[in-house]
């Protein structure tokens, strides 16, 4: 069996016209002899009648428990699978609609953001054997007790990668509303360019740092199962972005990975809060950190010096952080509405001049750099959110990512 998994996001399945393009993509591969597993997201975006956020807005989340909320929002993907299945049948094709539970996606009971524990290929394989096009409701699974769970925003990407991995698919195609992974979010940088080939590692970093074009856990699963991931546009015939592990051959004959560019892409995360404390007492600092863990507060961009301790947290956690720091009567300062910019490139560290160029690109536009950090794939800069667009444009130009 040569299987291809194709995932279509919310905007791809949002109207009859768009679903015609989806059907073209499916039939194109079907006619080439592949067995096709389609994974769909809910139809449209917030405000559209069957979108996930629309369902959420029907109820008061403070009263509904998380289990019921998951049951409610899992319906969006069920609806879109059945609509698409119906349209494929109108074209004369045999289909089978399966929910996350039907295909044995077993998760933990962390409703709303559940982790996948297991998967059972039997039902999908039985349907494929009957030459049916399988349509799976993405974004969902079920606990071992049979309660429906959801996988978090963007979770259909994870469903697709897991199915592709377990079924040993030839590839997983993620169809969306842009031509592939680009050098920056095309909504911010007009001359952002599609990247032909990328490493799992780079895409993982990009996704982790905010580029919502693919879910980071989908990249993780694809890498773990070694299944190629391709990001493509439902509305065009672009070849998209091909993601796989870099092996020797790949590097020699493909310019994408060994391109001379040290930076591959730029992304960002908004709603960051910078916290700076002055504290020498190690015992108190320890207690504060334990309190952060207890309150599930995740720290980022952590720079601890003898007296000064600097880090960022999600803006949502502001009150919780302030409460803990006040409890220990710590002298601290908070800077709100920050944004973390990530400049990503394979083995960027150690190449002279990268930081100098980043610094120049930002300061020449009068942008204050609040903090920086780096790893071997990424340099992060914390700036004020108001400077976000100018900063990304300026970095994108300075590193000639448009070329
Ligand atoms: P879907 O509904 O198909 O899952 P998403 O909205 O989740 O689509 O993801 C696609 C969007 O990701 C694009 O419209 C684009 O604005 C955004 N995006 C952010 N960063 C990037 C990037 N580096 N390359 C491509 N798209 C990006
Ligand atoms: Mg998405």
Tab-separated table of C-alpha atoms and ligand atoms in Angstrom:
chain	number	residue	atom	x	y	z
A	1	UNK	CA	0.000	0.000	0.000
A	2	UNK	CA	1.357	3.415	-0.957
A	3	UNK	CA	-0.438	5.834	1.297
A	4	UNK	CA	-0.529	9.631	1.228
A	5	UNK	CA	-2.060	11.608	4.081
A	6	UNK	CA	-3.489	14.988	3.099
A	7	UNK	CA	-4.563	17.508	5.728
A	8	UNK	CA	-6.770	20.481	4.885
A	9	UNK	CA	-7.059	23.441	7.261
A	10	UNK	CA	-10.093	25.547	8.132
A	11	UNK	CA	-9.818	28.051	5.278
A	12	UNK	CA	-9.246	25.229	2.766
A	13	UNK	CA	-12.614	23.618	3.538
A	14	UNK	CA	-14.479	26.884	4.161
A	15	UNK	CA	-16.754	26.976	1.076
A	16	UNK	CA	-18.075	24.805	-1.723
A	17	UNK	CA	-15.636	26.512	-4.144
A	18	UNK	CA	-12.672	25.875	-1.861
A	19	UNK	CA	-13.722	22.275	-1.249
A	20	UNK	CA	-13.751	21.765	-5.036
A	21	UNK	CA	-10.029	22.604	-4.945
A	22	UNK	CA	-9.604	20.187	-2.030
A	23	UNK	CA	-11.334	17.452	-4.032
A	24	UNK	CA	-9.028	18.166	-6.998
A	25	UNK	CA	-5.984	17.684	-4.750
A	26	UNK	CA	-7.387	14.413	-3.384
A	27	UNK	CA	-8.375	12.995	-6.768
A	28	UNK	CA	-5.098	14.021	-8.340
A	29	UNK	CA	-3.261	11.667	-5.975
A	30	UNK	CA	-5.983	9.020	-5.965
A	31	UNK	CA	-5.784	8.770	-9.763
A	32	UNK	CA	-2.050	8.199	-9.491
A	33	UNK	CA	-2.848	5.036	-7.547
A	34	UNK	CA	-2.227	6.163	-3.963
A	35	UNK	CA	-4.419	5.216	-1.042
A	36	UNK	CA	-5.599	8.486	0.438
A	37	UNK	CA	-6.292	9.420	4.038
A	38	UNK	CA	-7.713	12.931	4.295
A	39	UNK	CA	-7.627	14.804	7.605
A	40	UNK	CA	-9.834	17.866	7.920
A	41	UNK	CA	-10.165	20.789	10.294
A	42	UNK	CA	-13.461	22.476	11.162
A	43	UNK	CA	-15.033	24.667	8.493
A	44	UNK	CA	-13.826	28.289	8.469
A	45	UNK	CA	-12.758	30.710	11.179
A	46	UNK	CA	-14.367	32.310	14.251
A	47	UNK	CA	-17.800	33.644	13.295
A	48	UNK	CA	-18.389	31.004	10.621
A	49	UNK	CA	-21.274	28.793	11.766
A	50	UNK	CA	-19.359	25.524	12.245
A	51	UNK	CA	-15.933	26.829	13.319
A	52	UNK	CA	-14.301	25.711	16.576
A	53	UNK	CA	-14.350	29.204	18.117
A	54	UNK	CA	-18.006	29.640	17.184
A	55	UNK	CA	-18.871	26.498	19.175
A	56	UNK	CA	-16.814	27.757	22.104
A	57	UNK	CA	-18.777	31.020	22.073
A	58	UNK	CA	-22.054	29.141	22.441
A	59	UNK	CA	-21.362	28.328	26.063
A	60	UNK	CA	-19.917	29.782	29.233
A	61	UNK	CA	-16.580	27.980	29.649
A	62	UNK	CA	-16.580	28.715	33.383
A	63	UNK	CA	-19.662	26.547	33.871
A	64	UNK	CA	-19.128	23.843	31.253
A	65	UNK	CA	-16.518	21.336	32.314
A	66	UNK	CA	-13.518	20.647	30.082
A	67	UNK	CA	-14.775	17.211	29.094
A	68	UNK	CA	-18.031	18.624	27.736
A	69	UNK	CA	-16.206	21.496	26.051
A	70	UNK	CA	-14.033	18.990	24.173
A	71	UNK	CA	-17.068	16.979	23.145
A	72	UNK	CA	-18.623	20.190	21.823
A	73	UNK	CA	-15.631	21.468	19.870
A	74	UNK	CA	-14.788	18.061	18.419
A	75	UNK	CA	-18.040	18.357	16.413
A	76	UNK	CA	-16.539	20.915	13.982
A	77	UNK	CA	-14.219	18.364	12.423
A	78	UNK	CA	-16.968	15.731	12.338
A	79	UNK	CA	-19.209	18.123	10.413
A	80	UNK	CA	-16.528	19.054	7.891
A	81	UNK	CA	-15.558	15.398	7.281
A	82	UNK	CA	-19.136	14.471	6.494
A	83	UNK	CA	-19.639	17.481	4.215
A	84	UNK	CA	-16.456	16.662	2.286
A	85	UNK	CA	-17.344	12.978	2.144
A	86	UNK	CA	-20.739	13.858	0.719
A	87	UNK	CA	-19.172	15.996	-1.989
A	88	UNK	CA	-16.707	13.255	-2.915
A	89	UNK	CA	-19.553	10.764	-3.202
A	90	UNK	CA	-21.312	13.164	-5.554
A	91	UNK	CA	-18.233	12.793	-7.751
A	92	UNK	CA	-18.724	9.023	-7.657
A	93	UNK	CA	-16.043	8.050	-5.130
A	94	UNK	CA	-16.484	5.738	-2.178
A	95	UNK	CA	-15.581	7.258	1.144
A	96	UNK	CA	-15.504	6.404	4.822
A	97	UNK	CA	-15.685	9.020	7.571
A	98	UNK	CA	-13.849	8.179	10.787
A	99	UNK	CA	-13.550	10.211	13.993
A	100	UNK	CA	-10.417	10.381	16.117
A	101	UNK	CA	-11.962	7.789	18.412
A	102	UNK	CA	-12.834	5.525	15.440
A	103	UNK	CA	-9.194	5.419	14.381
A	104	UNK	CA	-8.029	4.583	17.854
A	105	UNK	CA	-6.195	7.800	18.697
A	106	UNK	CA	-5.831	7.220	22.428
A	107	UNK	CA	-4.866	10.290	24.446
A	108	UNK	CA	-4.354	11.260	28.075
A	109	UNK	CA	-7.214	13.046	29.845
A	110	UNK	CA	-5.763	16.541	29.595
A	111	UNK	CA	-8.913	17.867	27.922
A	112	UNK	CA	-8.312	20.754	25.543
A	113	UNK	CA	-4.635	19.940	25.053
A	114	UNK	CA	-4.426	16.173	25.183
A	115	UNK	CA	-1.291	14.172	24.341
A	116	UNK	CA	-1.476	11.137	22.083
A	117	UNK	CA	-0.533	7.861	23.768
A	118	UNK	CA	-1.418	5.289	21.152
A	119	UNK	CA	-2.951	4.679	17.749
A	120	UNK	CA	-4.691	1.693	16.164
A	121	UNK	CA	-4.300	1.374	12.396
A	122	UNK	CA	-6.940	-1.345	11.943
A	123	UNK	CA	-9.985	0.735	10.973
A	124	UNK	CA	-8.176	2.979	8.506
A	125	UNK	CA	-6.423	0.023	6.884
A	126	UNK	CA	-9.682	-1.926	6.564
A	127	UNK	CA	-11.323	1.010	4.801
A	128	UNK	CA	-8.352	1.558	2.511
A	129	UNK	CA	-8.420	-2.111	1.569
A	130	UNK	CA	-11.999	-1.584	0.337
A	131	UNK	CA	-10.557	1.134	-1.917
A	132	UNK	CA	-12.332	3.878	-0.011
A	133	UNK	CA	-11.045	7.401	0.450
A	134	UNK	CA	-10.798	7.720	4.215
A	135	UNK	CA	-11.775	11.065	5.711
A	136	UNK	CA	-10.694	11.581	9.281
A	137	UNK	CA	-11.982	14.262	11.642
A	138	UNK	CA	-8.755	15.918	12.807
A	139	UNK	CA	-7.901	17.555	16.154
A	140	UNK	CA	-9.363	14.787	18.309
A	141	UNK	CA	-8.894	11.487	20.045
A	142	UNK	CA	-10.366	9.715	23.052
A	143	UNK	CA	-9.156	8.635	26.454
A	144	UNK	CA	-8.795	4.964	27.284
A	145	UNK	CA	-12.236	5.296	28.933
A	146	UNK	CA	-13.738	6.558	25.682
A	147	UNK	CA	-14.151	10.254	26.537
A	148	UNK	CA	-13.571	12.514	23.538
A	149	UNK	CA	-10.515	14.778	23.839
A	150	UNK	CA	-9.049	17.512	21.628
A	151	UNK	CA	-5.396	18.128	20.844
A	152	UNK	CA	-5.158	21.924	21.135
A	153	UNK	CA	-5.219	24.678	18.515
A	154	UNK	CA	-3.765	23.513	15.215
A	155	UNK	CA	-4.243	19.908	16.410
A	156	UNK	CA	-5.344	18.542	13.011
A	157	UNK	CA	-1.719	18.909	11.907
A	158	UNK	CA	-0.807	16.520	14.729
A	159	UNK	CA	-3.527	14.034	13.712
A	160	UNK	CA	-2.178	14.018	10.149
A	161	UNK	CA	1.443	13.487	11.212
A	162	UNK	CA	0.526	10.687	13.617
A	163	UNK	CA	-1.607	8.869	11.054
A	164	UNK	CA	1.118	9.282	8.423
A	165	UNK	CA	3.727	8.009	10.848
A	166	UNK	CA	1.873	4.907	12.025
A	167	UNK	CA	0.676	3.993	8.526
A	168	UNK	CA	4.177	4.486	7.115
A	169	UNK	CA	2.763	6.862	4.514
A	170	UNK	CA	4.930	8.026	1.618
A	171	UNK	CA	4.387	11.574	2.870
A	172	UNK	CA	2.046	13.851	4.782
A	173	UNK	CA	0.839	16.869	2.838
A	174	UNK	CA	-0.380	19.814	4.904
A	175	UNK	CA	-2.561	22.035	2.725
A	176	UNK	CA	-3.145	25.607	3.864
A	177	UNK	CA	-3.706	29.130	2.494
A	178	UNK	CA	-0.063	29.996	1.665
A	179	UNK	CA	2.436	28.477	-0.790
A	180	UNK	CA	4.552	26.808	1.892
A	181	UNK	CA	6.720	27.800	4.805
A	182	UNK	CA	7.970	31.282	4.102
A	183	UNK	CA	10.923	33.340	5.250
A	184	UNK	CA	8.495	35.335	7.438
A	185	UNK	CA	4.747	35.529	8.018
A	186	UNK	CA	3.464	36.810	4.641
A	187	UNK	CA	0.817	38.785	6.523
A	188	UNK	CA	3.662	40.994	7.846
A	189	UNK	CA	6.385	40.821	5.197
A	190	UNK	CA	5.045	41.330	1.687
A	191	UNK	CA	8.126	39.995	-0.101
A	192	UNK	CA	8.505	36.911	2.101
A	193	UNK	CA	9.639	33.949	0.030
A	194	UNK	CA	8.666	30.289	0.049
A	195	UNK	CA	11.451	28.015	1.332
A	196	UNK	CA	11.755	24.903	-0.867
A	197	UNK	CA	13.400	22.543	1.603
A	198	UNK	CA	13.924	22.626	5.336
A	199	UNK	CA	15.161	20.416	8.139
A	200	UNK	CA	12.755	19.133	10.790
A	201	UNK	CA	14.891	20.947	13.331
A	202	UNK	CA	14.433	24.356	11.732
A	203	UNK	CA	10.709	23.890	11.177
A	204	UNK	CA	10.292	22.686	14.723
A	205	UNK	CA	11.992	25.815	16.028
A	206	UNK	CA	9.935	28.027	13.743
A	207	UNK	CA	6.681	26.398	14.825
A	208	UNK	CA	7.650	26.427	18.498
A	209	UNK	CA	8.439	30.130	18.279
A	210	UNK	CA	5.071	31.157	16.864
A	211	UNK	CA	4.786	30.491	13.103
A	212	UNK	CA	1.364	28.909	13.083
A	213	UNK	CA	1.687	27.439	9.592
A	214	UNK	CA	2.408	24.033	11.192
A	215	UNK	CA	1.974	22.691	14.719
A	216	UNK	CA	5.321	21.965	16.457
A	217	UNK	CA	4.136	18.573	17.693
A	218	UNK	CA	3.237	17.568	14.122
A	219	UNK	CA	6.856	18.219	13.135
A	220	UNK	CA	8.060	16.198	16.132
A	221	UNK	CA	5.917	13.183	15.171
A	222	UNK	CA	6.940	13.390	11.507
A	223	UNK	CA	10.579	13.432	12.546
A	224	UNK	CA	10.151	10.576	14.998
A	225	UNK	CA	8.485	8.386	12.347
A	226	UNK	CA	10.743	9.728	9.621
A	227	UNK	CA	7.852	10.600	7.338
A	228	UNK	CA	8.373	13.548	4.967
A	229	UNK	CA	6.117	16.525	5.590
A	230	UNK	CA	5.161	18.843	2.751
A	231	UNK	CA	3.430	22.192	3.274
A	232	UNK	CA	1.371	23.234	0.250
A	233	UNK	CA	-1.300	25.666	-0.877
A	234	UNK	CA	-4.842	24.410	-1.534
A	235	UNK	CA	-5.374	27.347	-3.884
A	236	UNK	CA	-2.323	26.932	-6.111
A	237	UNK	CA	-0.131	24.284	-7.685
A	238	UNK	CA	3.047	25.430	-5.971
A	239	UNK	CA	5.441	22.654	-5.011
A	240	UNK	CA	5.456	23.853	-1.409
A	241	UNK	CA	8.024	23.264	1.322
A	242	UNK	CA	9.538	19.808	1.658
A	243	UNK	CA	10.634	18.911	5.174
A	244	UNK	CA	12.878	15.990	6.005
A	245	UNK	CA	15.997	15.017	7.819
A	246	UNK	CA	19.185	16.120	6.149
A	247	UNK	CA	21.350	13.273	4.917
A	248	UNK	CA	24.577	13.585	2.960
A	249	UNK	CA	23.086	13.231	-0.483
A	250	UNK	CA	20.425	15.769	0.296
A	251	UNK	CA	23.001	18.355	1.227
A	252	UNK	CA	25.177	17.806	-1.821
A	253	UNK	CA	22.613	18.140	-4.546
A	254	UNK	CA	19.956	20.414	-3.102
A	255	UNK	CA	20.712	24.058	-2.762
A	256	UNK	CA	17.927	24.597	-0.207
A	257	UNK	CA	19.741	23.180	2.783
A	258	UNK	CA	23.266	24.227	2.002
A	259	UNK	CA	22.290	27.622	0.727
A	260	UNK	CA	24.743	30.336	1.638
A	261	UNK	CA	22.132	32.091	3.701
A	262	UNK	CA	22.849	31.782	7.369
A	263	UNK	CA	19.344	32.773	8.320
A	264	UNK	CA	16.412	30.715	7.075
A	265	UNK	CA	13.375	32.469	8.498
A	266	UNK	CA	12.111	34.934	11.081
A	267	UNK	CA	9.138	34.445	13.344
A	268	UNK	CA	7.661	36.011	16.475
A	269	UNK	CA	5.606	35.465	19.590
A	270	UNK	CA	3.481	38.269	20.999
A	271	UNK	CA	2.111	38.848	24.492
A	272	UNK	CA	5.369	38.377	26.353
A	273	UNK	CA	6.074	40.061	29.676
A	274	UNK	CA	9.637	40.791	30.777
A	275	UNK	CA	10.348	40.506	34.505
A	276	UNK	CA	13.562	41.884	36.088
A	277	UNK	CA	14.288	41.298	39.762
A	278	UNK	CA	17.089	42.284	42.069
A	279	UNK	CA	17.674	39.466	44.497
A	280	UNK	CA	20.795	38.041	46.067
A	281	UNK	CA	19.196	35.617	48.517
A	282	UNK	CA	19.413	32.179	46.877
A	283	UNK	CA	16.988	30.529	49.289
A	284	UNK	CA	14.251	33.020	48.406
A	285	UNK	CA	14.965	32.697	44.697
A	286	UNK	CA	14.589	28.940	45.043
A	287	UNK	CA	11.244	29.358	46.751
A	288	UNK	CA	10.064	31.727	44.030
A	289	UNK	CA	11.004	29.231	41.331
A	290	UNK	CA	9.164	26.444	43.149
A	291	UNK	CA	6.101	28.696	43.323
A	292	UNK	CA	6.321	29.313	39.577
A	293	UNK	CA	6.351	25.573	38.946
A	294	UNK	CA	3.374	25.055	41.255
A	295	UNK	CA	1.415	27.731	39.404
A	296	UNK	CA	2.419	26.233	36.041
A	297	UNK	CA	4.205	29.436	34.986
A	298	UNK	CA	6.701	28.786	32.236
A	299	UNK	CA	9.803	31.017	32.043
A	300	UNK	CA	11.606	31.906	28.871
A	301	UNK	CA	14.702	33.953	27.911
A	302	UNK	CA	16.172	33.304	31.336
A	303	UNK	CA	19.277	35.321	32.301
A	304	UNK	CA	20.340	34.999	35.932
A	305	UNK	CA	23.226	37.068	37.267
A	306	UNK	CA	24.451	37.354	40.848
A	307	UNK	CA	21.939	40.040	41.708
A	308	UNK	CA	19.855	40.647	38.605
A	309	UNK	CA	17.463	37.942	37.451
A	310	UNK	CA	15.743	38.534	34.110
A	311	UNK	CA	13.169	36.351	32.345
A	312	UNK	CA	9.972	36.530	30.335
A	313	UNK	CA	6.582	34.908	30.880
A	314	UNK	CA	3.303	34.829	29.022
A	315	UNK	CA	1.438	38.099	29.623
A	316	UNK	CA	-1.510	35.994	30.831
A	317	UNK	CA	0.550	34.989	33.893
A	318	UNK	CA	1.222	38.579	34.987
A	319	UNK	CA	-1.051	38.567	38.058
A	320	UNK	CA	0.206	35.172	39.246
A	321	UNK	CA	3.855	36.283	38.926
A	322	UNK	CA	3.221	39.590	40.716
A	323	UNK	CA	1.459	37.779	43.557
A	324	UNK	CA	4.401	35.431	44.105
A	325	UNK	CA	7.008	38.210	43.942
A	326	UNK	CA	4.982	40.391	46.313
A	327	UNK	CA	4.679	37.495	48.745
A	328	UNK	CA	8.502	37.419	49.067
A	329	UNK	CA	8.744	41.244	49.028
A	330	UNK	CA	11.101	41.230	46.063
A	331	UNK	CA	12.214	44.388	44.302
A	332	UNK	CA	11.102	43.912	40.682
A	333	UNK	CA	10.140	45.641	37.437
A	334	UNK	CA	7.831	44.389	34.662
A	335	UNK	CA	7.753	45.460	31.014
A	336	UNK	CA	4.446	44.667	29.345
A	337	UNK	CA	3.509	44.119	25.674
A	338	UNK	CA	6.785	42.619	24.575
A	339	UNK	CA	7.350	40.455	21.558
A	340	UNK	CA	9.967	37.763	21.065
A	341	UNK	CA	11.513	37.741	17.606
A	342	UNK	CA	13.257	34.526	16.526
A	343	UNK	CA	15.863	34.536	13.782
A	344	UNK	CA	16.267	30.914	12.726
A	345	UNK	CA	19.016	29.290	10.703
A	346	UNK	CA	20.809	25.992	10.860
A	347	UNK	CA	24.105	26.338	12.748
A	348	UNK	CA	23.878	30.083	12.960
A	349	UNK	CA	25.870	30.275	16.153
A	350	UNK	CA	29.547	30.871	15.745
A	351	UNK	CA	29.248	32.632	12.414
A	352	UNK	CA	30.841	36.055	12.847
A	353	UNK	CA	28.728	39.099	12.208
A	354	UNK	CA	25.239	37.629	12.632
A	355	UNK	CA	24.577	39.404	15.905
A	356	UNK	CA	26.190	42.596	14.629
A	357	UNK	CA	23.787	42.588	11.689
A	358	UNK	CA	20.762	41.850	13.850
A	359	UNK	CA	21.762	44.640	16.215
A	360	UNK	CA	22.279	47.095	13.396
A	361	UNK	CA	19.014	46.116	11.662
A	362	UNK	CA	17.031	46.834	14.821
A	363	UNK	CA	18.834	49.837	16.304
A	364	UNK	CA	18.995	51.635	12.946
A	365	UNK	CA	15.183	51.706	13.147
A	366	UNK	CA	15.295	53.049	16.714
A	367	UNK	CA	14.071	49.747	18.113
A	368	UNK	CA	15.089	49.021	21.697
A	369	UNK	CA	16.436	45.514	22.279
A	370	UNK	CA	15.304	44.488	25.751
A	371	UNK	CA	17.064	41.133	25.853
A	372	UNK	CA	18.724	38.549	23.613
A	373	UNK	CA	19.540	34.868	23.746
A	374	UNK	CA	20.822	32.235	21.345
A	375	UNK	CA	21.081	28.533	20.566
A	376	UNK	CA	22.789	26.806	17.645
A	377	UNK	CA	19.708	27.337	15.446
A	378	UNK	CA	18.238	30.571	16.739
A	379	UNK	CA	18.916	34.093	17.952
A	380	UNK	CA	16.071	35.587	19.972
A	381	UNK	CA	15.494	39.297	20.569
A	382	UNK	CA	12.909	40.692	22.912
A	383	UNK	CA	11.454	43.992	21.725
A	384	UNK	CA	8.317	46.046	22.338
A	385	UNK	CA	5.269	44.785	20.465
A	386	UNK	CA	4.741	48.186	18.805
A	387	UNK	CA	8.047	47.678	16.933
A	388	UNK	CA	7.201	44.190	15.677
A	389	UNK	CA	6.427	44.898	12.036
A	390	UNK	CA	9.311	47.310	11.445
A	391	UNK	CA	11.702	44.910	13.189
A	392	UNK	CA	10.766	41.897	11.086
A	393	UNK	CA	10.818	43.888	7.837
A	394	UNK	CA	14.223	45.321	8.718
A	395	UNK	CA	15.762	41.935	9.635
A	396	UNK	CA	14.232	40.313	6.567
A	397	UNK	CA	15.810	42.951	4.336
A	398	UNK	CA	19.180	43.017	6.127
A	399	UNK	CA	19.616	39.239	5.750
A	400	UNK	CA	18.285	39.329	2.168
A	401	UNK	CA	15.715	36.638	2.892
A	402	UNK	CA	13.619	37.866	-0.062
A	403	UNK	CA	16.277	36.637	-2.544
B	1	LIG	P1	-4.742	26.259	8.516
B	1	LIG	O1	-6.112	26.720	8.849
B	1	LIG	O2	-4.627	25.793	7.091
B	1	LIG	O3	-4.177	25.293	9.498
B	1	LIG	P2	-3.161	28.397	9.711
B	1	LIG	O4	-3.859	29.709	9.783
B	1	LIG	O5	-3.075	27.576	10.938
B	1	LIG	O6	-3.812	27.565	8.499
B	1	LIG	O7	-1.677	28.613	9.158
B	1	LIG	C1	-1.445	29.326	7.956
B	1	LIG	C2	-1.006	30.750	8.261
B	1	LIG	O8	0.248	30.747	8.944
B	1	LIG	C3	-0.752	31.609	7.051
B	1	LIG	O9	-1.930	32.204	6.564
B	1	LIG	C4	0.276	32.627	7.528
B	1	LIG	O10	-0.274	33.902	7.778
B	1	LIG	C5	0.758	32.060	8.860
B	1	LIG	N1	2.231	32.053	8.959
B	1	LIG	C6	2.950	32.525	10.004
B	1	LIG	N2	4.263	32.406	9.791
B	1	LIG	C7	4.410	31.826	8.576
B	1	LIG	C8	5.539	31.434	7.792
B	1	LIG	N3	6.799	31.590	8.216
B	1	LIG	N4	5.306	30.871	6.585
B	1	LIG	C9	4.051	30.676	6.153
B	1	LIG	N5	2.939	31.038	6.836
B	1	LIG	C10	3.108	31.604	8.027
B	2	LIG	MG1	-3.191	25.481	11.389
